[in-house]
């Protein structure tokens, strides 16, 4: 009964095909178009049968390098209408849309490998989705405003003597030139988009959409104006947001330990023996001491008054820090009194450099014990935590630092006009030393914020700015992120941590090149006039005229009577327009509102570098949650940075910058080759993009080598499909040879793996799966088996057409699988491939066309069982030529025997499917080995586990093999050892030659 079930399963694999020929003994050349004499080297006339052997023929070049490669890529882009592909697919009907929202690159320079990594990664996924039948929504954009562009545009001119409109004109021209260069590069890389319909943050329509987001957030009281400390760049003379900072890990500060004399002991502490106590504080920013308003302690910590052994001075410090301080000061510290931090409340110190100023001791949640003394010098004007303390205890917030980072008159005549970070710091330390308050000075190497544009250190200073209340949005943002898939998942914690650190977001900038904040101020009171009527009117003007009109139009046009009336405001003459512009992170963070479909402005995915965790990912999330209570993306993909081959950050000073233009076209030096756009794309795909991505000659040569090997495989496939039309000559799967059916089964598995890898943004896995399929399943296995059948069987024979049917499906599947990564090569192959009309392109014809009928029960076991027997055979004759042996396979009656019978009906054969798989001269199949084995016979045994119907049918089957050197002669045409004599053709070749004559 069991055997009947197996027979039924095998019957589903198709009727038994006519016997097929076996392996070509000495592999015929795979070089397409190179026609070797099939009969050369044998007896008879040399090359006599050359023209009867069907060697591969194709015009597809084996190798393309140098200028020929570059010209061919450009030719492919033209012939296959790369420029029109995006518009074409937008016009097609599709059940689903795939939206990848493009994070706008900054329009301030030439394209670099970071651009290449990002844009190509996006394009690979977009092309994959297009092939799968989805309508792709992808609109490239550029971030066009901001200080870097303004500074580069003006160069050495600076802003002196230029009006805002003059500055804006120069900045716009600079941005447009940078955009043109970047756009041309993206197109050369093969990035699919409608390049005539991009988005730009300086476009009036975009700016109007941005102001609509601003207005909705302002109406919800999420945007407000306040006077509070912000990161301030003296080098740029503007406020900065957290996302505009770079932290320098080896910044050197002059840290100091200084004393504040305790003039009023805390009420809860006994005064006995505690006369002349000084509070010891530590800071890395001595210049902030003049602005001190308090000293903070940790209420739950323990504090001690200690006596220095060297000078008997009494110091108040945290008990936990005593040992470390004793080492640092180089003296013993004897504990005099110990008490809880909460008992310090009510104590008052004298300011060390301002003798008539009292400084209270206050509890602070921000006090830590990791460094310092456990007592924190607090200057509300120059620290975020300090400001929180001041707000709670209603301390004054006195700013002694101007926009250029210099002390103001408020700091006193000794400090006025000194730069706080340099000579101002020197002077404050001298003043502390003169009054006896300086205990110790040392260098401190630590991480410190720098302006990301000017690469200069920033300060914290208060100013009147516009803010977004991110504290009130955090919980909603975190809740929205729970529904967002993040790749890699490890990036989620970084995104959440950066959200936690941001209590507010300063969105105003004191520059000209940006979107003006649509606010008017009363000339006398300074009160801001901003509401839904004023903002909506300005947004409409921006839509029509662009934001230059903020400076071009008279105030009467910006604030017309009807708007003033709705606003219940006084006459227009009472108001003056504001001069600040919006932070560029607010510009780009509102892109979801300006670019995505209005029906559901939520993208399937945002794909950017890890620096955007605190940048565009966050600003987009906050604005979207504020307006719509949901994230603007369903998933995030976070990739690493492009670095040098040594893992170093790219720098002109180090000479390790890789220019993508030189990668494609070659360098000025003749020794620097041009790899073409596909090699650059292969580099992106092959890399682990979730970590730092290395690029250099080794990586690019590896990419070139990978493409070259792939190209040779494709050429072999094309060469053996010469003259084959799958629309007319394809063999029904049920009639195909088992090995050919098995390859379609492997092709289906391959297509599933590739599809899954693309869906997971794992392009590296796509390449690994592709290379494994080509190397292991095709080159090392299938191609070595079928060459004899392809070259020497009659051209129209079922066996040869069966093989070509499989090869055509394999060619199509491999070409489509690689096409998102290598679109130029894929379209070039498609131009040479059979089975479609002239002018048809791959990207307009769909994804891999695998069929469920390719997965047939019993087929896998039949072929893999035969392969297990073959492996046993080949391992028994190491280093020998299998084609010179006759093989006897002995299997007791059972499942395995029936499976092998499906590959060879006759007891013995030279041209069965089993003989082809075994690569032997002749194969005999029996229930047991003969007793009178040849003296030279090599015997081996093995087992094969059969697993059918999901494990319902399982059988561990044993087999034996005996290999004996064949007595047959080598055929002068096919070179298999199947002829009666060396000057006589084998029966198969006799039939084939007779058909060609």
Coordinates of C-alpha atoms in Angstrom, one line a residue, residues 621-849:
X621 CA 7.1 62.5 14.7
X622 CA 6.6 65.5 17.0
X623 CA 4.8 67.7 14.3
X624 CA 2.6 64.8 13.2
X625 CA 1.7 63.7 16.7
X626 CA 0.9 67.4 17.6
X627 CA -1.4 67.9 14.6
X628 CA -2.9 64.4 14.0
X629 CA -2.0 62.2 17.1
X630 CA -0.2 59.7 15.0
X631 CA 3.3 59.1 13.5
X632 CA 3.8 60.1 9.9
X633 CA 5.5 56.7 9.2
X634 CA 4.5 53.0 9.6
X635 CA 8.1 51.9 9.8
X636 CA 11.6 53.4 10.1
X637 CA 14.8 52.0 8.6
X638 CA 17.9 53.4 10.2
X639 CA 21.2 52.9 8.4
X640 CA 24.8 53.6 9.4
X641 CA 27.3 56.0 7.9
X642 CA 29.7 55.5 5.0
X643 CA 33.2 55.4 6.3
X644 CA 36.6 54.7 4.8
X645 CA 38.0 51.2 4.3
X646 CA 39.8 51.5 7.6
X647 CA 36.5 52.4 9.4
X648 CA 37.5 56.1 9.7
X649 CA 35.2 59.0 9.2
X650 CA 35.8 60.5 5.8
X651 CA 37.8 63.7 5.9
X652 CA 39.6 65.8 3.3
X653 CA 42.5 66.3 5.7
X654 CA 42.9 62.5 6.0
X655 CA 42.7 62.1 2.2
X656 CA 40.2 59.3 2.5
X657 CA 37.1 60.8 0.9
X658 CA 35.5 58.6 -1.8
X659 CA 33.8 60.6 -4.5
X660 CA 30.9 58.6 -6.0
X661 CA 31.4 60.4 -9.3
X662 CA 35.0 59.0 -9.4
X663 CA 33.7 55.6 -8.4
X664 CA 31.4 55.5 -11.5
X665 CA 33.5 57.4 -14.0
X666 CA 37.0 56.9 -12.8
X667 CA 39.4 59.4 -11.4
X668 CA 41.6 62.0 -13.1
X669 CA 44.4 59.7 -12.5
X670 CA 44.4 57.1 -15.3
X671 CA 45.1 54.4 -12.6
X672 CA 41.7 55.0 -10.9
X673 CA 39.2 52.8 -12.8
X674 CA 35.5 53.6 -13.4
X675 CA 33.3 50.9 -11.9
X676 CA 30.0 52.1 -13.3
X677 CA 26.7 52.8 -11.4
X678 CA 25.8 49.2 -10.9
X679 CA 29.0 48.5 -9.0
X680 CA 28.2 51.4 -6.7
X681 CA 24.7 49.9 -6.2
X682 CA 26.1 46.4 -5.5
X683 CA 28.4 48.0 -2.8
X684 CA 25.3 49.4 -1.1
X685 CA 23.4 46.2 -1.4
X686 CA 26.2 43.9 -0.3
X687 CA 27.0 46.0 2.8
X688 CA 25.5 45.6 6.2
X689 CA 23.8 48.9 6.1
X690 CA 22.7 48.7 9.8
X691 CA 26.3 49.4 10.9
X692 CA 29.0 51.6 9.5
X693 CA 29.5 50.9 5.8
X694 CA 33.0 50.8 4.5
X695 CA 34.0 51.8 1.0
X696 CA 37.3 51.8 -0.8
X697 CA 39.2 49.9 -3.5
X698 CA 38.8 46.5 -1.9
X699 CA 35.0 46.9 -1.5
X700 CA 34.6 48.2 -5.0
X701 CA 36.8 45.6 -6.6
X702 CA 34.8 42.9 -4.7
X703 CA 31.6 44.5 -6.2
X704 CA 33.1 44.5 -9.6
X705 CA 34.2 40.8 -9.2
X706 CA 30.7 39.8 -8.0
X707 CA 29.0 41.4 -11.0
X708 CA 31.6 39.9 -13.4
X709 CA 30.8 36.3 -12.1
X710 CA 27.1 37.0 -12.3
X711 CA 27.6 38.3 -15.8
X712 CA 29.3 35.1 -16.9
X713 CA 26.5 33.0 -15.5
X714 CA 23.9 35.1 -17.3
X715 CA 26.0 34.8 -20.5
X716 CA 26.0 31.0 -20.3
X717 CA 22.2 31.0 -19.9
X718 CA 21.7 33.4 -22.8
X719 CA 24.1 31.5 -25.0
X720 CA 22.2 28.2 -24.5
X721 CA 18.9 29.8 -25.2
X722 CA 19.9 30.9 -28.7
X723 CA 17.0 30.2 -31.1
X724 CA 14.7 29.1 -28.3
X725 CA 11.3 30.9 -28.0
X726 CA 9.6 30.0 -24.7
X727 CA 6.2 31.1 -26.1
X728 CA 6.3 28.4 -28.7
X729 CA 8.9 25.8 -27.6
X730 CA 8.6 25.6 -23.8
X731 CA 7.9 22.1 -22.5
X732 CA 5.0 21.4 -20.1
X733 CA 6.4 20.9 -16.6
X734 CA 4.8 17.5 -16.4
X735 CA 6.9 16.4 -19.4
X736 CA 10.2 17.9 -18.3
X737 CA 13.2 15.8 -17.1
X738 CA 13.2 15.4 -13.3
X739 CA 16.4 17.3 -12.9
X740 CA 14.9 20.2 -14.8
X741 CA 11.7 20.1 -12.7
X742 CA 13.9 20.0 -9.6
X743 CA 15.7 23.2 -10.7
X744 CA 12.3 24.9 -11.1
X745 CA 11.5 23.7 -7.5
X746 CA 14.8 25.2 -6.3
X747 CA 14.1 28.4 -8.3
X748 CA 10.8 28.8 -6.5
X749 CA 12.5 28.4 -3.1
X750 CA 15.1 30.9 -4.3
X751 CA 12.4 33.5 -5.3
X752 CA 10.7 33.2 -1.9
X753 CA 14.0 33.8 0.0
X754 CA 14.9 36.7 -2.2
X755 CA 11.4 38.3 -1.8
X756 CA 11.6 37.9 2.0
X757 CA 15.1 39.5 2.1
X758 CA 14.0 42.5 0.0
X759 CA 10.9 43.0 2.2
X760 CA 13.2 43.1 5.3
X761 CA 15.5 45.7 3.7
X762 CA 18.2 43.0 3.9
X763 CA 19.8 43.6 0.5
X764 CA 23.0 41.8 1.7
X765 CA 21.0 38.6 2.2
X766 CA 19.6 39.0 -1.4
X767 CA 23.1 39.0 -2.7
X768 CA 24.2 36.0 -0.5
X769 CA 21.1 34.0 -1.6
X770 CA 21.7 34.9 -5.2
X771 CA 25.4 34.0 -5.1
X772 CA 24.7 30.7 -3.3
X773 CA 22.1 29.8 -5.9
X774 CA 24.4 30.6 -8.8
X775 CA 27.5 29.0 -7.3
X776 CA 26.1 25.9 -5.6
X777 CA 22.8 25.1 -7.5
X778 CA 23.7 26.2 -11.0
X779 CA 27.4 26.3 -11.7
X780 CA 28.6 23.4 -9.5
X781 CA 25.5 21.2 -9.9
X782 CA 23.0 21.8 -12.7
X783 CA 25.3 23.3 -15.4
X784 CA 27.8 20.5 -15.0
X785 CA 25.1 17.9 -15.5
X786 CA 23.2 19.4 -18.5
X787 CA 26.0 20.5 -20.8
X788 CA 26.0 17.2 -22.6
X789 CA 22.3 17.2 -23.2
X790 CA 22.4 20.9 -24.3
X791 CA 25.3 20.5 -26.7
X792 CA 24.9 17.0 -28.1
X793 CA 21.2 16.1 -28.1
X794 CA 19.2 16.9 -31.2
X795 CA 18.2 20.5 -31.3
X796 CA 14.4 20.0 -31.1
X797 CA 14.6 16.9 -28.8
X798 CA 12.3 16.9 -25.8
X799 CA 15.3 16.5 -23.5
X800 CA 17.0 19.6 -24.8
X801 CA 13.9 21.7 -25.0
X802 CA 13.1 20.6 -21.4
X803 CA 16.5 21.8 -20.3
X804 CA 16.0 25.1 -22.2
X805 CA 12.6 25.6 -20.6
X806 CA 14.3 25.4 -17.2
X807 CA 17.2 27.6 -18.3
X808 CA 14.8 30.3 -19.5
X809 CA 12.9 30.3 -16.3
X810 CA 16.1 30.4 -14.3
X811 CA 17.4 33.3 -16.5
X812 CA 14.2 35.2 -16.0
X813 CA 14.1 34.6 -12.2
X814 CA 17.8 35.5 -11.7
X815 CA 17.5 38.6 -13.8
X816 CA 14.4 39.8 -12.0
X817 CA 15.9 39.0 -8.6
X818 CA 19.0 41.1 -9.2
X819 CA 17.2 43.9 -11.1
X820 CA 16.4 46.2 -8.1
X821 CA 20.1 46.2 -7.3
X822 CA 21.6 46.1 -10.8
X823 CA 19.0 47.7 -13.1
X824 CA 21.4 48.5 -15.9
X825 CA 22.7 44.9 -16.1
X826 CA 19.2 43.5 -15.7
X827 CA 17.8 45.5 -18.6
X828 CA 20.8 44.7 -20.7
X829 CA 20.1 40.9 -20.1
X830 CA 16.4 41.4 -20.8
X831 CA 17.3 43.0 -24.2
X832 CA 19.1 39.8 -25.2
X833 CA 16.7 37.3 -23.5
X834 CA 14.1 35.3 -25.5
X835 CA 10.4 35.4 -25.1
X836 CA 9.3 39.0 -25.2
X837 CA 8.6 41.7 -27.8
X838 CA 11.1 44.3 -28.9
X839 CA 10.8 47.5 -26.8
X840 CA 9.5 45.7 -23.8
X841 CA 11.5 46.4 -20.6
X842 CA 12.0 44.3 -17.5
X843 CA 10.7 46.9 -15.0
X844 CA 7.4 47.1 -16.8
X845 CA 6.9 43.3 -16.8
X846 CA 6.7 42.3 -13.1
X847 CA 8.4 40.2 -10.5
X848 CA 9.7 36.6 -10.5
X849 CA 7.1 34.4 -12.0

